[in-house]
Coordinates of C-alpha atoms in Angstrom, one line a residue:
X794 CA -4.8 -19.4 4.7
X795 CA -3.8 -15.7 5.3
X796 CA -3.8 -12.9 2.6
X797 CA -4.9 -9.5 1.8
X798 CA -4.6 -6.3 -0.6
X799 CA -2.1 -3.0 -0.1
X800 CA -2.7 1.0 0.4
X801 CA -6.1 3.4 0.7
X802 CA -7.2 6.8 0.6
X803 CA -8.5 8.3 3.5
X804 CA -11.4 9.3 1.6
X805 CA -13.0 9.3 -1.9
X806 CA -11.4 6.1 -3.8
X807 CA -9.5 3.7 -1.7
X808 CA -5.7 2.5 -2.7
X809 CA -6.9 -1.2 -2.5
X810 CA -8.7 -2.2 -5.9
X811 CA -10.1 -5.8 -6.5
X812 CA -8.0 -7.0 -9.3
X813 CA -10.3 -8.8 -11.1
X814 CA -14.6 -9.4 -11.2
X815 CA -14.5 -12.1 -8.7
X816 CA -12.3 -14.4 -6.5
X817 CA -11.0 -18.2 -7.0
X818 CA -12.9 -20.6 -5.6
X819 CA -11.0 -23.8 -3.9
X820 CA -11.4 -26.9 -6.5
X821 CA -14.1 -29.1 -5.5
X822 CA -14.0 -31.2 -2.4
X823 CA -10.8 -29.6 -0.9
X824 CA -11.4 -28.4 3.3
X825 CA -11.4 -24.6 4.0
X826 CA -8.0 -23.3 4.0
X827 CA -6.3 -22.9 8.1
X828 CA -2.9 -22.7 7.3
X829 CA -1.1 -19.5 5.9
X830 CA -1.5 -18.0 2.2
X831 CA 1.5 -16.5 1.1
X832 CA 3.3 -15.5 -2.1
X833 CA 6.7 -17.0 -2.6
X834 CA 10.2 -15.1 -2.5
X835 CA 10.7 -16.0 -6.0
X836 CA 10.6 -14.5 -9.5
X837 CA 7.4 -16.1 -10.5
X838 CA 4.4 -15.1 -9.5
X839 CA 3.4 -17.8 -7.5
X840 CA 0.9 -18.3 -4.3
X841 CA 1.0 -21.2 -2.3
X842 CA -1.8 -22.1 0.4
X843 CA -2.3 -24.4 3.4
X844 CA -5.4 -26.1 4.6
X845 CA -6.7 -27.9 7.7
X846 CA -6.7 -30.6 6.1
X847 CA -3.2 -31.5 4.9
X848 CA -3.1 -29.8 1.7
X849 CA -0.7 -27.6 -0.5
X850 CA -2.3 -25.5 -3.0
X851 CA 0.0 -24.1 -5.7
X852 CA -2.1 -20.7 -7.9
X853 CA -0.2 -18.8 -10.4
X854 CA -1.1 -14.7 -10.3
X855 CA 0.6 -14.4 -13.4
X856 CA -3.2 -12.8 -14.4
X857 CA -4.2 -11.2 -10.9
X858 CA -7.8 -11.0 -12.0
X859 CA -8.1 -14.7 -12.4
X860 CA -5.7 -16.7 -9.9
X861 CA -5.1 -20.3 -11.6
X862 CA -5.4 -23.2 -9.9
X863 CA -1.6 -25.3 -11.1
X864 CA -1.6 -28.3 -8.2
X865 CA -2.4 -29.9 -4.9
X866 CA 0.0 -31.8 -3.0
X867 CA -1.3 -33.9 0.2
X868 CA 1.0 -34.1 3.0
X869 CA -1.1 -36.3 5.6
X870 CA -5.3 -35.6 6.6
X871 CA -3.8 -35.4 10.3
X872 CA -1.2 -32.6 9.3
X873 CA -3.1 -29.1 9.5
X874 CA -1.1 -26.5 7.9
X875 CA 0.4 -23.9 10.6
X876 CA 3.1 -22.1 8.6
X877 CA 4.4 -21.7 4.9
X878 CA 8.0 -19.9 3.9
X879 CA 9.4 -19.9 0.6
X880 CA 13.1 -20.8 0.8
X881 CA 13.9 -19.7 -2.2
X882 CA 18.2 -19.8 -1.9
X883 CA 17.7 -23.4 -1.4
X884 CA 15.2 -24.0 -3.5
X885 CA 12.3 -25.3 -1.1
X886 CA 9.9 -24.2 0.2
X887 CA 9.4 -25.2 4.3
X888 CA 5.9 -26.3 5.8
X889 CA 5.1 -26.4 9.5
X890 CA 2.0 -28.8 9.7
X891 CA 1.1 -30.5 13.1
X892 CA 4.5 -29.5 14.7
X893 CA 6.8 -30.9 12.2
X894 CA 8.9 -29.6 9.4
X895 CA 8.6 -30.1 6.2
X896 CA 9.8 -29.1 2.8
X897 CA 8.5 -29.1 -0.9
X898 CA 10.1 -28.3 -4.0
X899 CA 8.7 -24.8 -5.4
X900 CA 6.2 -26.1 -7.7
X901 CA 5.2 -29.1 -5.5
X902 CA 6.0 -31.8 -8.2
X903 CA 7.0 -34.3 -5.8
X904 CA 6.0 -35.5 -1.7
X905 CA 7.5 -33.5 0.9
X906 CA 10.4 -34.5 3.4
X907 CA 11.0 -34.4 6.7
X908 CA 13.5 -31.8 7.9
X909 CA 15.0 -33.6 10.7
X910 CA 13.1 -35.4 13.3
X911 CA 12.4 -32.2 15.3
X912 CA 7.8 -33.4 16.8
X913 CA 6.6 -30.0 18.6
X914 CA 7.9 -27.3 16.9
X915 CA 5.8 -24.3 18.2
X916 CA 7.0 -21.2 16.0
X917 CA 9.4 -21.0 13.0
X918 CA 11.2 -18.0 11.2
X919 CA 14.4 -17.9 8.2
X920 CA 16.4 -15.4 7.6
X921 CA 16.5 -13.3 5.3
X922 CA 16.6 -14.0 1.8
X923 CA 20.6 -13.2 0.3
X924 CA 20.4 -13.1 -3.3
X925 CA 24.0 -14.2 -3.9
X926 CA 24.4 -17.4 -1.4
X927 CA 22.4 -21.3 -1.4
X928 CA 22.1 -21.0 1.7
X929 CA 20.0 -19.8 4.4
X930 CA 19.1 -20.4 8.5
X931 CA 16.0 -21.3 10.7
X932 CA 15.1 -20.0 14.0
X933 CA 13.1 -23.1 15.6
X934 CA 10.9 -22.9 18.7
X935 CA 10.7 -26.7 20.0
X936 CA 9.6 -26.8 23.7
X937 CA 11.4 -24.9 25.7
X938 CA 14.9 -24.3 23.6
X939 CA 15.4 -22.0 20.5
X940 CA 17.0 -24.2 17.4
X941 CA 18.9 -22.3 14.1
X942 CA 18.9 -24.8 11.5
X943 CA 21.3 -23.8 8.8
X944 CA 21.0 -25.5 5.3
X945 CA 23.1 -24.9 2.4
X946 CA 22.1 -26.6 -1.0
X947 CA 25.0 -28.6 -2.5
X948 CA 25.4 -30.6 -5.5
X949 CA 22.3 -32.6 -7.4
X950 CA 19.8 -30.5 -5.2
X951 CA 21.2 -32.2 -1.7
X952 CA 20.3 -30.0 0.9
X953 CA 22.8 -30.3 3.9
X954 CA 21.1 -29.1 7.6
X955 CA 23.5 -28.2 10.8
X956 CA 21.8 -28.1 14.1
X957 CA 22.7 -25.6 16.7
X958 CA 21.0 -24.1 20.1
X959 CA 21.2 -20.5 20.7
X960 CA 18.8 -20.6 23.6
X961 CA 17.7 -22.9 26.4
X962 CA 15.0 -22.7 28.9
X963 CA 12.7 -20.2 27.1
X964 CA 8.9 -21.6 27.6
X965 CA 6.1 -20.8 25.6
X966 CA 7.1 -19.2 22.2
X967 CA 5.0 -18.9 19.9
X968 CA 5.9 -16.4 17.5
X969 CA 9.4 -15.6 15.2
X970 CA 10.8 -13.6 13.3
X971 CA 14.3 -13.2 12.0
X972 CA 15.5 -9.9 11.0
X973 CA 19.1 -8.6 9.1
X974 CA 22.1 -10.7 9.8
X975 CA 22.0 -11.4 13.7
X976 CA 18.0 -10.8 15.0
X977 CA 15.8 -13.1 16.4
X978 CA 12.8 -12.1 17.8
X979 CA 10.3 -14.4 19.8
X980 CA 7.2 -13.6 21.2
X981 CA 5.8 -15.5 24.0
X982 CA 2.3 -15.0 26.5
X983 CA 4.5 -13.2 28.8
X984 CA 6.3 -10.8 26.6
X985 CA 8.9 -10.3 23.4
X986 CA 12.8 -11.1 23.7
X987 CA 15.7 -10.9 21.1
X988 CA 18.2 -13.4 20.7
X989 CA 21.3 -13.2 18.8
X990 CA 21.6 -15.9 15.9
X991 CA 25.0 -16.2 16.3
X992 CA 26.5 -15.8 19.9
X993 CA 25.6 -18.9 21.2
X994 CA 22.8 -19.8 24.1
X995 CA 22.4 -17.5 26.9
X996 CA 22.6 -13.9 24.7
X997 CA 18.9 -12.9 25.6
X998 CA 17.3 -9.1 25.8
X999 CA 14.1 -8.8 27.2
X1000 CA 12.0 -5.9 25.3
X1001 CA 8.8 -5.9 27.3
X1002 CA 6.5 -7.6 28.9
X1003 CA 2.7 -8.1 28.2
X1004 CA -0.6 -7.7 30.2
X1005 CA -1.9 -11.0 30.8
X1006 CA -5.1 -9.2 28.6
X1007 CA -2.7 -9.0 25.1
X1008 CA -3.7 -12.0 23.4
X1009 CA -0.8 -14.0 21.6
X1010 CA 1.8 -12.5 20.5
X1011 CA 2.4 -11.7 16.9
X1012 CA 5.8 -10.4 15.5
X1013 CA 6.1 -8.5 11.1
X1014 CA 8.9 -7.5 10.2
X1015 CA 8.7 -3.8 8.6
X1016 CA 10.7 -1.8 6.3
X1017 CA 12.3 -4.4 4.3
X1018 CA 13.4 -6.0 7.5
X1019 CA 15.0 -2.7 9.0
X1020 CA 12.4 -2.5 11.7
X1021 CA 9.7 -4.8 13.4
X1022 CA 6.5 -4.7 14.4
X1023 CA 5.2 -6.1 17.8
X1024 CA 1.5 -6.5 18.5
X1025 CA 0.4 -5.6 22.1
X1026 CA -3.7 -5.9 21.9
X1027 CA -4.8 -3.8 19.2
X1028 CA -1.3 -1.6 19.1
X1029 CA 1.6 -1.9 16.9
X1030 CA 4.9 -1.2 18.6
X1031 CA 7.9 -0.4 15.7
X1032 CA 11.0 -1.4 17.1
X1033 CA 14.6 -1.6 15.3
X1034 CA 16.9 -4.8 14.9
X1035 CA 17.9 -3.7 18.7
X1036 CA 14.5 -3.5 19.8
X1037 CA 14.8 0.1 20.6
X1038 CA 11.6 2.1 19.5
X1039 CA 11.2 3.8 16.7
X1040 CA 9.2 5.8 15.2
X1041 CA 5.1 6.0 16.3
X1042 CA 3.3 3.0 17.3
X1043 CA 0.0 2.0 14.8
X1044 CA -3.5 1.9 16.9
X1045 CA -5.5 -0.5 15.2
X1046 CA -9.3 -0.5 14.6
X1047 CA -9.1 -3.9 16.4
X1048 CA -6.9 -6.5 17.5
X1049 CA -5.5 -8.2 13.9
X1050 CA -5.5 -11.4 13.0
X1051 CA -2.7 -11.1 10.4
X1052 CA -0.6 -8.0 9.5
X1053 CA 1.6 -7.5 6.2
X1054 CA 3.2 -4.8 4.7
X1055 CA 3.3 -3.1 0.8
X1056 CA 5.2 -0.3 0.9
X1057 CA 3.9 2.2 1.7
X1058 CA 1.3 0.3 3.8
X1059 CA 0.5 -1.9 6.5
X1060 CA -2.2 -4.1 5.8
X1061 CA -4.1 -6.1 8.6
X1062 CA -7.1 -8.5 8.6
X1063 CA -9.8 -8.6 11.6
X1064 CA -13.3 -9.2 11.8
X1065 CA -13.8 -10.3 8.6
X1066 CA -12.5 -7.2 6.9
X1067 CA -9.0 -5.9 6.0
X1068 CA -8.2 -2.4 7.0
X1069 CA -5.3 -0.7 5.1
X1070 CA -2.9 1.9 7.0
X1071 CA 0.0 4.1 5.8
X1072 CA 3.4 2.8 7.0
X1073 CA 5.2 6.3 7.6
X1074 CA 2.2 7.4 10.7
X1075 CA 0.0 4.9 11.3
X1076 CA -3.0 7.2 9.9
X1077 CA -5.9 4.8 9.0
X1078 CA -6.8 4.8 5.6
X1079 CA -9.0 2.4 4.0
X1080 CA -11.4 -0.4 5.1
X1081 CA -12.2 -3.5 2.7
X1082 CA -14.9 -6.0 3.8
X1083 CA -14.4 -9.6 2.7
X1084 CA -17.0 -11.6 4.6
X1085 CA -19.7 -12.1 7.1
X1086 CA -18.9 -11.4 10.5
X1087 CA -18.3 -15.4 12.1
X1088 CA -17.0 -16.5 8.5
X1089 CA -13.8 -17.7 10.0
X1090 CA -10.3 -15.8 10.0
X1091 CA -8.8 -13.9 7.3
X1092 CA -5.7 -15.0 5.9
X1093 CA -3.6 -12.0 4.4
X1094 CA -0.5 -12.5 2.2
X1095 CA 1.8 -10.0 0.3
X1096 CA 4.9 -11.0 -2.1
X1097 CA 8.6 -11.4 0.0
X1098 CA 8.9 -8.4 2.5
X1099 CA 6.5 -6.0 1.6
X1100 CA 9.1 -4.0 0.0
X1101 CA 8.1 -3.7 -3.9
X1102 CA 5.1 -5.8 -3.5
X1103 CA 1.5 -5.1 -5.8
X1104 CA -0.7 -7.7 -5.2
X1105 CA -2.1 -8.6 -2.0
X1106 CA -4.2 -12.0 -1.7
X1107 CA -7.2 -12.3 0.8
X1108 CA -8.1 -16.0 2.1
X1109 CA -11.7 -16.6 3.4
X1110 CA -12.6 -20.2 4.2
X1111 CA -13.5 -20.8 0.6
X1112 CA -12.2 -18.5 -1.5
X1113 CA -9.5 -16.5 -2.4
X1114 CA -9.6 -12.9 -3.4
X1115 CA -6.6 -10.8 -5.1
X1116 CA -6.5 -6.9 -4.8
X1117 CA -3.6 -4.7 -6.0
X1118 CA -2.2 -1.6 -4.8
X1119 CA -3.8 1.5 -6.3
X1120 CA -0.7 3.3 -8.1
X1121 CA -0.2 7.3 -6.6
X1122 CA -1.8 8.6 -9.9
X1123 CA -4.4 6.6 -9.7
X1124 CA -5.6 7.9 -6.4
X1125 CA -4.7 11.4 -6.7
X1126 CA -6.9 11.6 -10.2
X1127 CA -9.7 10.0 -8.6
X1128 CA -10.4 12.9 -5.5
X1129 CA -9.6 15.6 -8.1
X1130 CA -12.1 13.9 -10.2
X1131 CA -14.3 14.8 -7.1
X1132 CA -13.1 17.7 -6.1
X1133 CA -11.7 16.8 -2.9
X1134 CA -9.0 19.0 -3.5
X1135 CA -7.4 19.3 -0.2
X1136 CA -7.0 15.4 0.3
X1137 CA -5.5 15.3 -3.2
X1138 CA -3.1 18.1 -1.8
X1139 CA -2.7 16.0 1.1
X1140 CA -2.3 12.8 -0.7
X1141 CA 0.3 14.5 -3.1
X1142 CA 2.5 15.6 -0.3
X1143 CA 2.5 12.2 1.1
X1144 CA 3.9 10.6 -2.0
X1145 CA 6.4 12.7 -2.3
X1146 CA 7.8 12.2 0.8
X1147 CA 7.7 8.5 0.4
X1148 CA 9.2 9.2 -3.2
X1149 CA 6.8 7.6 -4.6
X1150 CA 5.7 10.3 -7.1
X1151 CA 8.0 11.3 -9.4
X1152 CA 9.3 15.1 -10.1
X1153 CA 7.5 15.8 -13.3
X1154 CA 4.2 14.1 -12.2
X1155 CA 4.3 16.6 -9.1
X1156 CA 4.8 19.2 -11.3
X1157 CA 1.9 17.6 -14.2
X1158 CA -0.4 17.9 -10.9
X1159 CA 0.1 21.1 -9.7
X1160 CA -0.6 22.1 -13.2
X1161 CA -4.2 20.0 -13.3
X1162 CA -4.6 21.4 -9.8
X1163 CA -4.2 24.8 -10.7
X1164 CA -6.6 24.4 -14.3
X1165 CA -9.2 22.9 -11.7
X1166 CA -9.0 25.6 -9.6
X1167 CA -8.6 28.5 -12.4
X1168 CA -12.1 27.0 -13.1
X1169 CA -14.2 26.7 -10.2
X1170 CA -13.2 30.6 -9.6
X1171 CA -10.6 30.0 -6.4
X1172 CA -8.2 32.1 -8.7
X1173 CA -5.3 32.8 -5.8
X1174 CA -5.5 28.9 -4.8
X1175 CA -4.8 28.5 -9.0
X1176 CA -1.9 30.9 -9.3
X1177 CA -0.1 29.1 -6.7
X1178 CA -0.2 25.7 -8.2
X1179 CA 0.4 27.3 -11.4
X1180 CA 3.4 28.6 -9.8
X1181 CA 4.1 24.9 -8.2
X1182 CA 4.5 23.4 -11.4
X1183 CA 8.1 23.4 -12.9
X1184 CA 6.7 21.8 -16.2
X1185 CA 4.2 24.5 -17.0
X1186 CA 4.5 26.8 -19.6
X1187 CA 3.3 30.6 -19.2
X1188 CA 1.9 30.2 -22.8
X1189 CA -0.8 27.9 -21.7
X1190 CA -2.8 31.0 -19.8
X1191 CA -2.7 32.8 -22.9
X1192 CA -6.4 31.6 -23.8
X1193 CA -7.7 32.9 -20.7
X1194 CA -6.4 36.4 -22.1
X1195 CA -6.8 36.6 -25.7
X1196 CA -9.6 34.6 -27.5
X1197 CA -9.0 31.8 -30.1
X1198 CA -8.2 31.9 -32.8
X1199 CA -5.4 34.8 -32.3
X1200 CA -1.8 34.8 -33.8
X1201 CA -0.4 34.1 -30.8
X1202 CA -2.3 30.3 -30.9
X1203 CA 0.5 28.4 -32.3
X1204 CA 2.7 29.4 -29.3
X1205 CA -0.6 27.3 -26.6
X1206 CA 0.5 23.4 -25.9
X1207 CA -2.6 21.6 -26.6
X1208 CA -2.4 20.0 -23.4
X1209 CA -5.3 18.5 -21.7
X1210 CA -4.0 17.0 -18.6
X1211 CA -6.5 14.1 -17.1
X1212 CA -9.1 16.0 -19.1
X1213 CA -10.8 17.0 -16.2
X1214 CA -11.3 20.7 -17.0
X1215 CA -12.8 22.3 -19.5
X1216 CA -10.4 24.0 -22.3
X1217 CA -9.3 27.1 -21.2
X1218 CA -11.4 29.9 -22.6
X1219 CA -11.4 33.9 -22.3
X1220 CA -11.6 35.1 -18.8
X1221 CA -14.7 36.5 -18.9
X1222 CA -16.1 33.8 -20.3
X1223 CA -14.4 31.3 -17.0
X1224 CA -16.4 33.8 -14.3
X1225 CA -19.8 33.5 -16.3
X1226 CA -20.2 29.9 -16.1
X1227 CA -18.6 29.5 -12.7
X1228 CA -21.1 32.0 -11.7
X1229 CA -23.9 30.2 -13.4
X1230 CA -22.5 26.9 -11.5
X1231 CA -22.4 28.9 -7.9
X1232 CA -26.3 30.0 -8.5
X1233 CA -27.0 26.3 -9.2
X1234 CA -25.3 25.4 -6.3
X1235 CA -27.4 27.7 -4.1
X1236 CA -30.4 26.4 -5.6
X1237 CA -29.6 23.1 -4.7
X1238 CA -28.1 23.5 -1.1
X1239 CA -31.7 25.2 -0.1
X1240 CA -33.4 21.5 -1.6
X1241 CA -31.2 19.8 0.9
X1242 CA -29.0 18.3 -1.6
X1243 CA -25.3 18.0 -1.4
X1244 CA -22.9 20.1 -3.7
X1245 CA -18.9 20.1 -4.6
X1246 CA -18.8 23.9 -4.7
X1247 CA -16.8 25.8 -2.2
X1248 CA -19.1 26.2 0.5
X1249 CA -17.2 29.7 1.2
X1250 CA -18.7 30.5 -2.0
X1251 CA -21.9 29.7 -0.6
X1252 CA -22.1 31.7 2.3
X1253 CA -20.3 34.5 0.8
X1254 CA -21.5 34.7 -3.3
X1255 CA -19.0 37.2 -4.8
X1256 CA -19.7 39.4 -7.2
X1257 CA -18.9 39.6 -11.6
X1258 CA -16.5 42.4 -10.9
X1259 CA -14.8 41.3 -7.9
X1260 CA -13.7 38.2 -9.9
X1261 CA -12.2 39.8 -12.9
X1262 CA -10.5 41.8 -10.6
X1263 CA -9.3 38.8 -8.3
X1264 CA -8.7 36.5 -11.2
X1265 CA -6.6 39.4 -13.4
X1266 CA -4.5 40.2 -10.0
X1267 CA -3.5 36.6 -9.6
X1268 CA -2.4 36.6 -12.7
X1269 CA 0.1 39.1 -12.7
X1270 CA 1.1 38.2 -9.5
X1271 CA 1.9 34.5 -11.1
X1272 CA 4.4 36.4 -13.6
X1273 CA 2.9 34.4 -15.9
X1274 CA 1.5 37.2 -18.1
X1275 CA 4.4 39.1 -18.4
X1276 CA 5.9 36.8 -20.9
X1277 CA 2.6 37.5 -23.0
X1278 CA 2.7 41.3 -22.6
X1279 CA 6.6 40.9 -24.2
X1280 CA 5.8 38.9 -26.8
X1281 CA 2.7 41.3 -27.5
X1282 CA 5.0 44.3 -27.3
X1283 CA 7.6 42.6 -29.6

């Protein structure tokens, strides 16, 4: 099958964490998984995956860490799995095995049916999913015409199917995808088209074509299915419903296998490893290995569209791995817990772009940031974070100007943030141990060993005096301490 995890750091921590101690091994005497893993459009946190060998396997995720085995369903030893899409409007769940169509009910309770009598069926694609409707549509490649099926689920669970051809004479698909109302994209050895679902045979746009050194083609819908992604070698071309361009194109470490999307990532598996990138520019951000090189393909599978997806399944030929998406929080506290303070910046900014950071927690880091900062002496780069944060209150800096206890200590928020700093203490007290840190530093840097400190620092040790004088300027620059001086006066 195909599956993988979601989002990465650059650096430092990665975005993708394993979400358990180990993967789930197949049940005994089942063949390695060759059809696709994926998680169902549904409620329930279900995972269904194909094998070479005619099988359905049904896990639950409802405990990521441990994937349950619930049931297998054989569908015929000659009847490799190619293809598996939840139909969840209808209530099925559609299997292409050995060029046929088939479909299973969502917990694979009973034998799967035949849909229609269609032998050959290359490539196969549904719309998407509309909450309010039992219904939904098909884009079919058989030979050399384009099929929609449309099926609408009437009374006691009948499903009725209407046939209709919206293109004729188009050889070689092998790749479909079916985006908003109207979009059909198909990907053939030659190059990607878009057909219209709905005007009929004929309606055909050529998009480009492909070097005969591409590979297959491989089509992912993006963005919720606002956008689509076309594979041309190792490159990632964004296109809209209309097949304009949009956007910048992703450069992959290598050609992919299988590509998925959690927002805000794009998640592809190659070469036995699964490489995360962030949706908005492409930028590579993570690498995962899974398996020895030669292992087989990775399968990678997310839930639905990628949209508001966590979980991200990883198929080897034996076992199946789940990893979910590092939260924004997470990854941001783990590079301030290392200092890497100007990919935390970095990482912060890109959040908040993609809204996925709320207002106060911006503010909550600037705030650590700026403690952090206050601490390891880099007293301007403080003030400004300090001044960042919409949350913090000027009392806080009152213990780096009066020492506790004082009776002005009530008025301090006992706040301690990640607890990643020390508590804030007079600042004389601040430049003595930093200084104490800085000489360790030096020590160590001449012994060849690696250090966090600011390697400015370094090179250029300042002096007792020239920090008091920096650290009190930056303070009354921040505004911060005239609040304190008021109070004092009153």
């Amino acid at each position: 099958g195909h599956g993988i995890p979601a989002g990465a750091l650059p650096r430092g921590p990665g975005a993708l964490r394993d979400a358990g101690p180990g993967g789930a091994g197949l049940p005994p005497g089942l063949d390695a998984p060759h059809g696709p893993l994926r998680r169902p459009l549904r409620a329930e946190p279900l995972l269904y995956l194909g094998t070479g060998g005619g099988k359905l396997l049904l896990f639950s995720l409802a405990t990521p860490s441990s994937p349950e085995f619930l049931r297998l369903l054989p569908i015929g030893a000659t009847r490799p799995v190619s293809a598996i899409l939840p139909l969840p409007s209808v209530a099925r769940v559609l299997v292409l095995a050995d060029g046929m169509l088939l479909l299973a009910d969502p917990l694979l309770a009973r034998p799967v049916r035949r849909l229609g009598s269609l032998r050959g069926v290359a490539a196969v694609a549904a719309s998407p999913p509309a909450s309010s409707q039992s219904s939904c549509s098909l884009a079919v490649a058989v030979g050399k015409r384009l099929l929609v099926l449309d099926l609408a689920l009437r009374e006691a669970d009948e499903l009725e199917v209407q046939t209709r051809e919206i293109a004729a004479g188009v050889e070689g698909i092998s790749a479909l995808a079916w985006v908003g109302e109207d979009s059909v994209f198909a990907g053939t050895a030659s190059g990607y088209s878009l057909f219209s679902s709905s005007g009929g045979a004929g309606q055909r746009t050529d998009i480009f074509t492909l070097p005969e050194s591409a590979g297959a083609p491989r089509i992912r819908p993006l963005s919720g299915g606002q956008e689509v992604m076309l594979l041309v070698d190792n490159v990632g071309v964004v296109v809209d419903q209309s097949g304009q361009p949009v956007g910048s194109s992703f450069v992959f470490n290598s050609r992919p296998d299988c590509i998925v999307e959690v927002f805000p990532y794009v998640v592809v598996a190659a070469e036995s490893k699964v490489d995360v990138y962030r949706r908005r520019n492409g930028v590579h951000l993570q690498t995962v290995p899974i398996a020895r090189r030669g292992t087989g393909v990775l399968t990678v599978a997310s839930d639905g569209d990628g949209s508001g997806g966590e979980v991200v399944v990883v198929a080897t030929a034996y076992k199946v791995f789940c990893y979910r998406k590092v939260s924004a929080v997470e990854q941001i506290k783990a590079l301030l817990r290392i200092k890497s303070y100007t990919e935390a910046i970095s990482l912060l900014e890109e959040f908040e772009s993609d809204g996925e950071i709320s207002n106060d927690m911006i503010s909550f880091v600037h705030a650590q940031l700026g403690f952090l900062l206050f601490f390891d002496l880099r007293f301007e780069d403080a003030v400004n974070h300090f001044l960042l944060s919409e949350t913090m209150q000027p009392a806080e800096i009152f213990p780096f100007i009066m020492r506790d206890p004082n009776r002005w200590s009530d008025l301090v928020p006992r706040k301690r943030y990640w607890g990643l700093h020390p508590p804030p203490k007079p600042l004389e007290e601040v430049i003595d141990d930093g200084l104490v840190t800085l000489q360790r530093a030096l020590f160590l840097k001449k012994a060849g060993v690696d250090t966090v400190v600011d390697e400015d620092f370094l090179s250029n040790p300042p002096t007792r005096a020239d920090l008091l004088e920096l650290a009190i300027r930056n303070i009354i620059r921040s505004g911060l301490s005239l609040v304190f001086i008021f109070i004092e006066l009153q």
